[in-house]
Short mmCIF file of C-alpha atoms in Angstrom, two decimals:
data_model
loop_
_atom_site.label_atom_id
_atom_site.label_comp_id
_atom_site.label_asym_id
_atom_site.label_seq_id
_atom_site.Cartn_x
_atom_site.Cartn_y
_atom_site.Cartn_z
CA MET A 1 91.33 118.58 106.69
CA ASN A 2 90.23 116.65 103.47
CA VAL A 3 92.01 117.70 100.30
CA ALA A 4 90.56 116.34 96.91
CA GLY A 5 92.25 116.45 93.68
CA ASP A 6 92.45 114.29 90.49
CA GLY A 7 96.20 113.79 91.02
CA VAL A 8 97.08 114.12 87.25
CA ALA A 9 97.20 117.22 85.00
CA THR A 10 94.51 116.58 82.36
CA SER A 11 93.39 118.44 79.32
CA SER A 12 91.07 121.53 79.72
CA THR A 13 88.36 119.93 77.77
CA LYS A 14 85.79 117.16 78.35
CA GLN A 15 82.74 115.79 76.56
CA ALA A 16 79.21 116.40 77.94
CA ARG A 17 75.63 116.39 76.71
CA ILE A 18 74.12 119.60 76.01
CA LYS A 19 71.06 118.83 78.38
CA ASP A 20 73.77 118.64 81.18
CA LEU A 21 75.21 122.10 80.23
CA ALA A 22 72.16 124.14 79.51
CA SER A 23 68.38 124.45 79.94
CA ILE A 24 65.78 125.70 77.57
CA GLU A 25 64.36 128.97 78.29
CA GLY A 26 60.76 128.92 79.42
CA ILE A 27 60.83 125.26 80.28
CA ARG A 28 61.56 125.40 83.98
CA ASP A 29 60.09 124.46 87.43
CA ASN A 30 58.01 126.81 89.52
CA GLN A 31 57.97 127.15 93.30
CA LEU A 32 54.73 126.75 95.21
CA VAL A 33 54.06 127.55 98.90
CA GLY A 34 51.07 127.48 101.12
CA TYR A 35 50.00 127.59 104.92
CA GLY A 36 47.91 125.04 106.74
CA ILE A 37 47.55 123.00 109.83
CA VAL A 38 48.66 119.64 110.92
CA VAL A 39 46.37 117.63 113.31
CA GLY A 40 46.74 114.37 115.08
CA LEU A 41 49.83 115.03 117.11
CA GLN A 42 50.28 113.41 120.56
CA GLY A 43 50.84 116.58 122.52
CA THR A 44 53.74 117.80 120.62
CA GLY A 45 52.05 120.58 118.70
CA ASP A 46 52.11 124.26 119.21
CA SER A 47 51.59 125.62 122.65
CA GLN A 48 48.72 128.06 123.84
CA GLN A 49 51.12 130.92 123.53
CA THR A 50 51.12 130.55 119.80
CA THR A 51 47.79 132.03 118.88
CA PHE A 52 47.75 131.72 114.90
CA PRO A 53 47.36 127.99 114.91
CA ILE A 54 44.03 128.37 116.92
CA GLN A 55 42.91 131.04 114.62
CA THR A 56 43.64 128.66 111.54
CA LEU A 57 41.46 125.97 113.39
CA VAL A 58 38.73 128.42 113.93
CA ALA A 59 38.57 129.56 110.38
CA THR A 60 38.90 125.84 109.24
CA LEU A 61 35.92 124.80 111.41
CA LEU A 62 33.83 127.85 110.25
CA ARG A 63 34.13 126.70 106.60
CA LEU A 64 33.00 123.33 107.64
CA GLY A 65 29.95 124.85 109.33
CA VAL A 66 30.95 124.69 112.89
CA SER A 67 31.31 127.82 114.98
CA VAL A 68 33.60 127.67 118.04
CA PRO A 69 34.97 130.66 120.03
CA ALA A 70 38.79 130.86 119.91
CA ALA A 71 38.95 131.44 123.62
CA SER A 72 37.43 128.13 124.35
CA ILE A 73 39.84 126.00 122.40
CA ARG A 74 42.50 124.38 124.33
CA VAL A 75 44.49 121.87 122.16
CA GLN A 76 48.11 120.68 121.86
CA ASN A 77 47.48 118.11 119.00
CA LEU A 78 47.75 120.52 116.08
CA ALA A 79 50.49 122.62 114.51
CA ALA A 80 50.64 125.52 111.98
CA VAL A 81 52.86 124.58 109.09
CA PHE A 82 54.19 126.12 105.80
CA VAL A 83 53.97 123.69 102.84
CA SER A 84 56.36 123.99 99.82
CA ALA A 85 56.42 122.03 96.50
CA THR A 86 57.85 122.34 93.01
CA LEU A 87 55.57 122.46 90.04
CA PRO A 88 57.45 120.76 87.15
CA PRO A 89 57.08 121.95 83.44
CA PHE A 90 54.12 120.70 81.43
CA ALA A 91 52.33 119.53 84.83
CA ARG A 92 48.64 118.94 84.03
CA PRO A 93 45.76 118.91 86.43
CA GLY A 94 45.89 115.69 88.42
CA THR A 95 49.58 115.41 88.39
CA LYS A 96 51.01 114.40 91.97
CA LEU A 97 53.67 116.26 93.54
CA ASP A 98 55.90 115.47 96.59
CA ILE A 99 55.48 118.20 99.28
CA ILE A 100 57.71 119.50 102.26
CA VAL A 101 55.90 120.43 105.58
CA SER A 102 57.74 122.58 107.99
CA SER A 103 56.48 123.77 111.55
CA ALA A 104 55.73 127.46 111.69
CA GLY A 105 55.36 127.81 115.50
CA ASP A 106 56.88 125.90 118.47
CA ALA A 107 55.66 122.47 117.82
CA ARG A 108 58.16 119.93 119.19
CA SER A 109 57.41 117.14 116.66
CA LEU A 110 55.19 116.55 113.69
CA GLU A 111 55.47 112.77 114.04
CA GLY A 112 52.13 111.07 113.45
CA GLY A 113 50.50 114.26 112.10
CA LEU A 114 47.96 114.67 109.11
CA LEU A 115 48.04 117.73 107.03
CA LEU A 116 44.61 119.09 106.22
CA MET A 117 43.87 120.40 102.82
CA THR A 118 46.13 123.26 102.00
CA ALA A 119 46.15 125.61 99.02
CA LEU A 120 49.56 125.94 97.27
CA TYR A 121 50.10 129.47 95.55
CA GLY A 122 52.51 130.42 92.93
CA ALA A 123 54.31 133.67 92.63
CA ASP A 124 51.38 135.15 90.94
CA GLY A 125 49.15 134.45 93.95
CA LYS A 126 46.97 131.91 92.13
CA ILE A 127 46.35 128.50 93.48
CA TYR A 128 48.11 125.78 91.42
CA ALA A 129 47.79 122.66 93.73
CA GLN A 130 45.98 121.35 96.73
CA ALA A 131 47.97 119.46 99.36
CA GLN A 132 46.73 116.92 102.00
CA GLY A 133 47.97 113.64 103.69
CA PRO A 134 49.92 111.88 106.48
CA LEU A 135 53.32 113.12 107.26
CA VAL A 136 56.51 111.10 107.02
CA VAL A 137 59.00 112.26 109.48
CA GLY A 138 62.47 111.18 109.32
CA GLY A 139 63.22 111.64 113.10
CA TYR A 140 61.63 111.87 116.56
CA SER A 141 61.61 113.85 119.75
CA VAL A 142 60.85 112.43 123.07
CA ASN A 143 60.47 114.55 126.28
CA VAL A 144 59.89 112.80 129.57
CA ASN A 145 60.28 114.87 133.00
CA GLY A 146 62.60 117.27 131.22
CA ASN A 147 64.74 114.75 129.50
CA VAL A 148 64.73 115.15 125.93
CA LYS A 149 65.92 112.58 123.23
CA GLN A 150 65.87 113.77 119.62
CA LEU A 151 66.86 112.36 116.33
CA ASN A 152 67.25 114.43 113.14
CA HIS A 153 64.67 117.25 112.64
CA PRO A 154 61.23 116.11 113.60
CA ASN A 155 59.99 119.47 112.80
CA THR A 156 60.09 118.97 109.08
CA ALA A 157 58.33 116.07 107.16
CA ARG A 158 57.62 114.92 103.81
CA VAL A 159 54.32 113.87 102.06
CA PRO A 160 55.24 111.74 98.95
CA SER A 161 52.70 112.36 96.27
CA GLY A 162 50.66 114.70 98.80
CA ALA A 163 49.58 117.33 96.39
CA LEU A 164 47.49 117.28 93.26
CA VAL A 165 47.96 119.89 90.47
CA GLU A 166 44.84 121.94 89.95
CA ARG A 167 46.17 124.36 87.30
CA GLY A 168 49.28 123.90 85.04
CA VAL A 169 51.44 126.64 83.77
CA PRO A 170 50.49 127.06 80.12
CA LEU A 171 53.34 126.33 77.77
CA GLU A 172 52.86 125.10 74.25
CA LEU A 173 55.59 124.02 72.00
CA ALA A 174 53.70 123.66 68.84
CA GLY A 175 54.01 126.86 66.65
CA LYS A 176 57.24 128.04 68.18
CA GLN A 177 59.77 129.30 65.75
CA GLN A 178 62.66 129.65 68.11
CA PHE A 179 64.12 128.47 71.48
CA SER A 180 66.92 129.60 73.42
CA LEU A 181 69.50 127.43 75.18
CA LEU A 182 70.79 128.95 78.29
CA LEU A 183 74.22 127.69 79.59
CA ASP A 184 74.55 126.99 83.36
CA GLN A 185 78.09 128.43 83.34
CA ALA A 186 78.68 131.43 81.07
CA ASP A 187 81.58 130.65 78.47
CA PHE A 188 81.91 132.00 74.85
CA LYS A 189 84.02 128.92 73.85
CA THR A 190 81.56 126.43 75.21
CA ALA A 191 78.55 128.46 73.62
CA GLU A 192 80.26 128.56 70.24
CA THR A 193 81.29 124.81 70.38
CA MET A 194 77.70 123.94 71.03
CA ALA A 195 76.17 126.01 68.26
CA LEU A 196 78.63 124.31 65.79
CA ALA A 197 77.81 120.82 66.91
CA ILE A 198 74.05 121.58 66.71
CA ASN A 199 74.53 122.73 63.06
CA ASP A 200 76.54 119.75 62.23
CA GLU A 201 74.14 117.32 63.63
CA LEU A 202 70.99 119.04 62.14
CA GLY A 203 72.83 119.83 58.85
CA ARG A 204 71.63 123.25 58.66
CA GLN A 205 72.42 126.72 60.28
CA ALA A 206 69.95 126.26 62.97
CA ALA A 207 71.83 127.63 65.97
CA HIS A 208 73.84 130.88 66.44
CA VAL A 209 75.56 132.41 69.54
CA VAL A 210 73.89 135.40 71.05
CA ASP A 211 76.36 135.84 74.12
CA SER A 212 78.36 133.68 76.43
CA ARG A 213 75.23 132.18 78.12
CA ARG A 214 72.55 132.06 75.21
CA VAL A 215 72.47 130.09 72.07
CA ASP A 216 69.28 130.58 69.92
CA LEU A 217 67.94 127.78 68.19
CA ASP A 218 65.57 128.27 65.18
CA VAL A 219 62.80 125.63 64.23
CA ALA A 220 62.31 124.94 60.61
CA ARG A 221 58.96 125.04 59.02
CA GLY A 222 56.91 121.82 59.82
CA GLU A 223 59.45 120.42 62.01
CA ASP A 224 58.48 118.20 65.04
CA VAL A 225 59.50 120.32 67.98
CA PRO A 226 59.67 117.72 70.80
CA GLU A 227 61.82 115.60 68.25
CA LEU A 228 64.08 118.42 67.70
CA LEU A 229 64.62 119.20 71.23
CA ALA A 230 65.38 115.66 72.19
CA LYS A 231 67.91 115.26 69.44
CA VAL A 232 69.53 118.59 70.44
CA GLU A 233 69.62 117.77 74.08
CA ALA A 234 71.59 114.45 73.20
CA ILE A 235 74.19 116.01 71.43
CA GLU A 236 77.66 115.74 73.09
CA VAL A 237 80.08 118.68 72.90
CA LYS A 238 83.39 119.66 74.18
CA VAL A 239 83.27 121.98 77.25
CA PHE A 240 85.86 124.11 78.72
CA PRO A 241 85.30 124.46 82.43
CA ARG A 242 86.94 127.08 84.55
CA ALA A 243 89.97 126.23 86.65
CA LYS A 244 88.57 126.38 90.17
CA VAL A 245 89.72 125.77 93.79
CA ILE A 246 86.72 125.31 96.15
CA VAL A 247 87.48 125.77 99.82
CA ASN A 248 84.88 125.06 102.66
CA GLU A 249 86.54 126.43 105.71
CA ARG A 250 83.67 125.01 108.01
CA THR A 251 84.38 121.47 107.27
CA GLY A 252 88.12 121.72 106.20
CA THR A 253 87.41 120.48 102.66
CA VAL A 254 89.55 121.78 99.79
CA ALA A 255 88.65 120.52 96.16
CA ILE A 256 91.15 121.18 93.42
CA GLY A 257 90.00 120.51 89.97
CA GLY A 258 92.19 118.87 87.16
CA THR A 259 92.16 122.02 85.07
CA VAL A 260 94.23 123.96 87.82
CA VAL A 261 97.72 124.91 86.49
CA LEU A 262 100.58 125.22 88.89
CA GLN A 263 103.72 127.41 88.21
CA PRO A 264 107.10 126.90 89.94
CA VAL A 265 106.94 128.43 93.55
CA SER A 266 108.67 128.00 96.80
CA ILE A 267 106.55 128.56 99.99
CA LEU A 268 107.56 129.10 103.72
CA HIS A 269 104.88 128.51 106.03
CA GLY A 270 105.33 128.84 109.85
CA GLY A 271 104.14 130.87 112.79
CA LEU A 272 104.99 132.46 116.19
CA SER A 273 103.28 130.94 119.19
CA VAL A 274 102.71 133.17 122.31
CA THR A 275 101.18 131.83 125.45
CA VAL A 276 100.13 133.92 128.38
CA VAL A 277 99.65 131.97 131.62
CA SER A 278 98.25 133.55 134.87
CA HIS A 279 98.00 131.95 138.27
CA PHE A 280 97.42 133.27 141.85
CA GLU A 281 99.70 132.66 144.76
CA VAL A 282 99.04 133.40 148.57
CA VAL A 283 101.78 135.62 150.11
CA GLN A 284 102.24 135.44 153.79
CA PRO A 285 103.80 138.47 155.86
CA SER A 286 107.01 138.08 157.68
CA PRO A 287 106.81 137.11 161.39
CA LEU A 288 106.13 139.65 163.89
CA SER A 289 105.23 142.21 161.16
CA SER A 290 102.20 144.41 160.76
CA GLY A 291 101.42 142.99 157.25
CA THR A 292 98.39 140.89 156.09
CA THR A 293 98.02 137.90 154.00
CA GLN A 294 97.60 138.77 150.28
CA VAL A 295 96.60 136.92 146.98
CA VAL A 296 99.10 137.95 144.29
CA GLN A 297 98.59 137.25 140.50
CA GLN A 298 101.62 135.65 138.76
CA THR A 299 101.89 135.95 135.12
CA ARG A 300 104.33 134.07 132.93
CA VAL A 301 104.94 134.64 129.22
CA ASP A 302 106.10 131.94 126.89
CA ALA A 303 106.93 132.79 123.36
CA GLN A 304 107.82 130.05 120.72
CA ASP A 305 108.81 130.75 117.19
CA LYS A 306 107.94 127.62 115.20
CA PRO A 307 110.32 126.62 112.40
CA ALA A 308 108.90 127.43 109.01
CA ASN A 309 107.63 124.51 106.89
CA ARG A 310 108.88 124.72 103.40
CA ILE A 311 107.07 123.60 100.06
CA GLU A 312 108.66 123.73 96.88
CA LEU A 313 106.88 122.97 93.47
CA ARG A 314 109.02 122.82 90.29
CA GLN A 315 108.20 123.07 86.72
CA GLY A 316 105.63 120.50 85.81
CA ALA A 317 104.28 120.03 89.37
CA THR A 318 100.77 118.52 89.31
CA VAL A 319 97.84 118.88 91.65
CA ASP A 320 98.85 115.64 93.36
CA ASP A 321 102.30 117.23 94.13
CA LEU A 322 100.63 119.99 95.91
CA VAL A 323 98.27 117.84 97.88
CA ARG A 324 100.99 115.65 98.90
CA SER A 325 103.15 118.55 100.06
CA LEU A 326 100.34 120.06 102.07
CA GLN A 327 99.69 116.81 103.75
CA THR A 328 103.35 116.30 104.56
CA ILE A 329 103.46 119.56 106.57
CA GLY A 330 100.32 118.81 108.47
CA ALA A 331 98.51 121.91 107.06
CA THR A 332 95.28 122.58 108.66
CA ALA A 333 92.24 123.96 106.94
CA ARG A 334 93.05 127.50 107.57
CA ASP A 335 96.77 126.95 106.62
CA VAL A 336 95.57 125.62 103.21
CA ILE A 337 93.52 128.66 102.57
CA SER A 338 96.35 131.10 103.42
CA ILE A 339 98.59 129.26 101.22
CA LEU A 340 96.36 128.94 98.28
CA GLN A 341 95.73 132.58 98.36
CA ALA A 342 99.28 133.34 98.68
CA MET A 343 99.97 131.15 95.60
CA LYS A 344 97.30 133.06 93.87
CA SER A 345 98.71 136.34 94.66
CA ALA A 346 102.23 135.13 93.55
CA GLY A 347 100.80 134.04 90.32
CA ALA A 348 101.54 130.29 90.87
CA LEU A 349 98.01 129.22 90.95
CA GLU A 350 96.15 129.72 87.63
CA ALA A 351 92.77 129.11 89.02
CA GLU A 352 89.70 130.98 90.81
CA ILE A 353 89.32 130.36 94.51
CA GLU A 354 85.93 130.15 95.79
CA VAL A 355 85.34 130.04 99.51
CA LEU A 356 82.13 128.39 100.60
#
């Protein structure tokens, strides 16, 4: 079990730049996806039972002027793949993008493969980039006489700068009279503080709060928009984060923030252990009797009531006190989750519990 905390109760405010707290509406990434084939594999491609790679190869050869019946193709050095990329804002034709290539069939490895030209589509169905290039695989898979040696995931690869943007998403800043700043975490106090800081920095009433997540920013007549946005994003403001306890039951990790407030509480934590053990014994009949040898099941039930572990947190207890107390009683990840939920129900834990 890993328990993380800051150890000291701190103030509920901190300083952060606006660019780390919010994004500008409309200035965003866009997801791209495409389907293609990887060639040049050393017999680790899709098997003959996977038909769509052969169909893709036939269509590719036909576009290149080569007509080959699909039934006559027997290759295992190609694999059907999906290609994904992220189109950043203000990308122009010719901008290079990194791409991720993932096997869509039953290929064992994409090591040594070459991605043929693949069109990347946006959510609107239009082509925004073309991808092609040699794959970089962060692992391998070797299969000899049924013995398999594998490192990481060889069915997924990257192609650095493997895509070229053919069409950008139109976004013109010139002439815009207003922008909206969208907070990553909705909070009225942070939004109000952000608007006040922007107005103080610009010397005019340029920002006003719309709701707990949105702050509108007005552009003055003739003002340079990129310069304005750069100045606004660099402003540092006070933020008021929510008090949270993050619990990951799979890894046994518990993260407790410094804004968590603890109230006096006493906790008894224990359990009843019941063990049922069954074994079989061979029973022989008495001499000169007409009985037969039998196998009889013998069952033993052991019950052990474990002593309760006691935790006491007094007035002024910190996160460090809670962490040390949990470690002292040897609490497991499941124990910690139960204890924290019990403290939340009892009103002794003033924080939101988020289980991953």
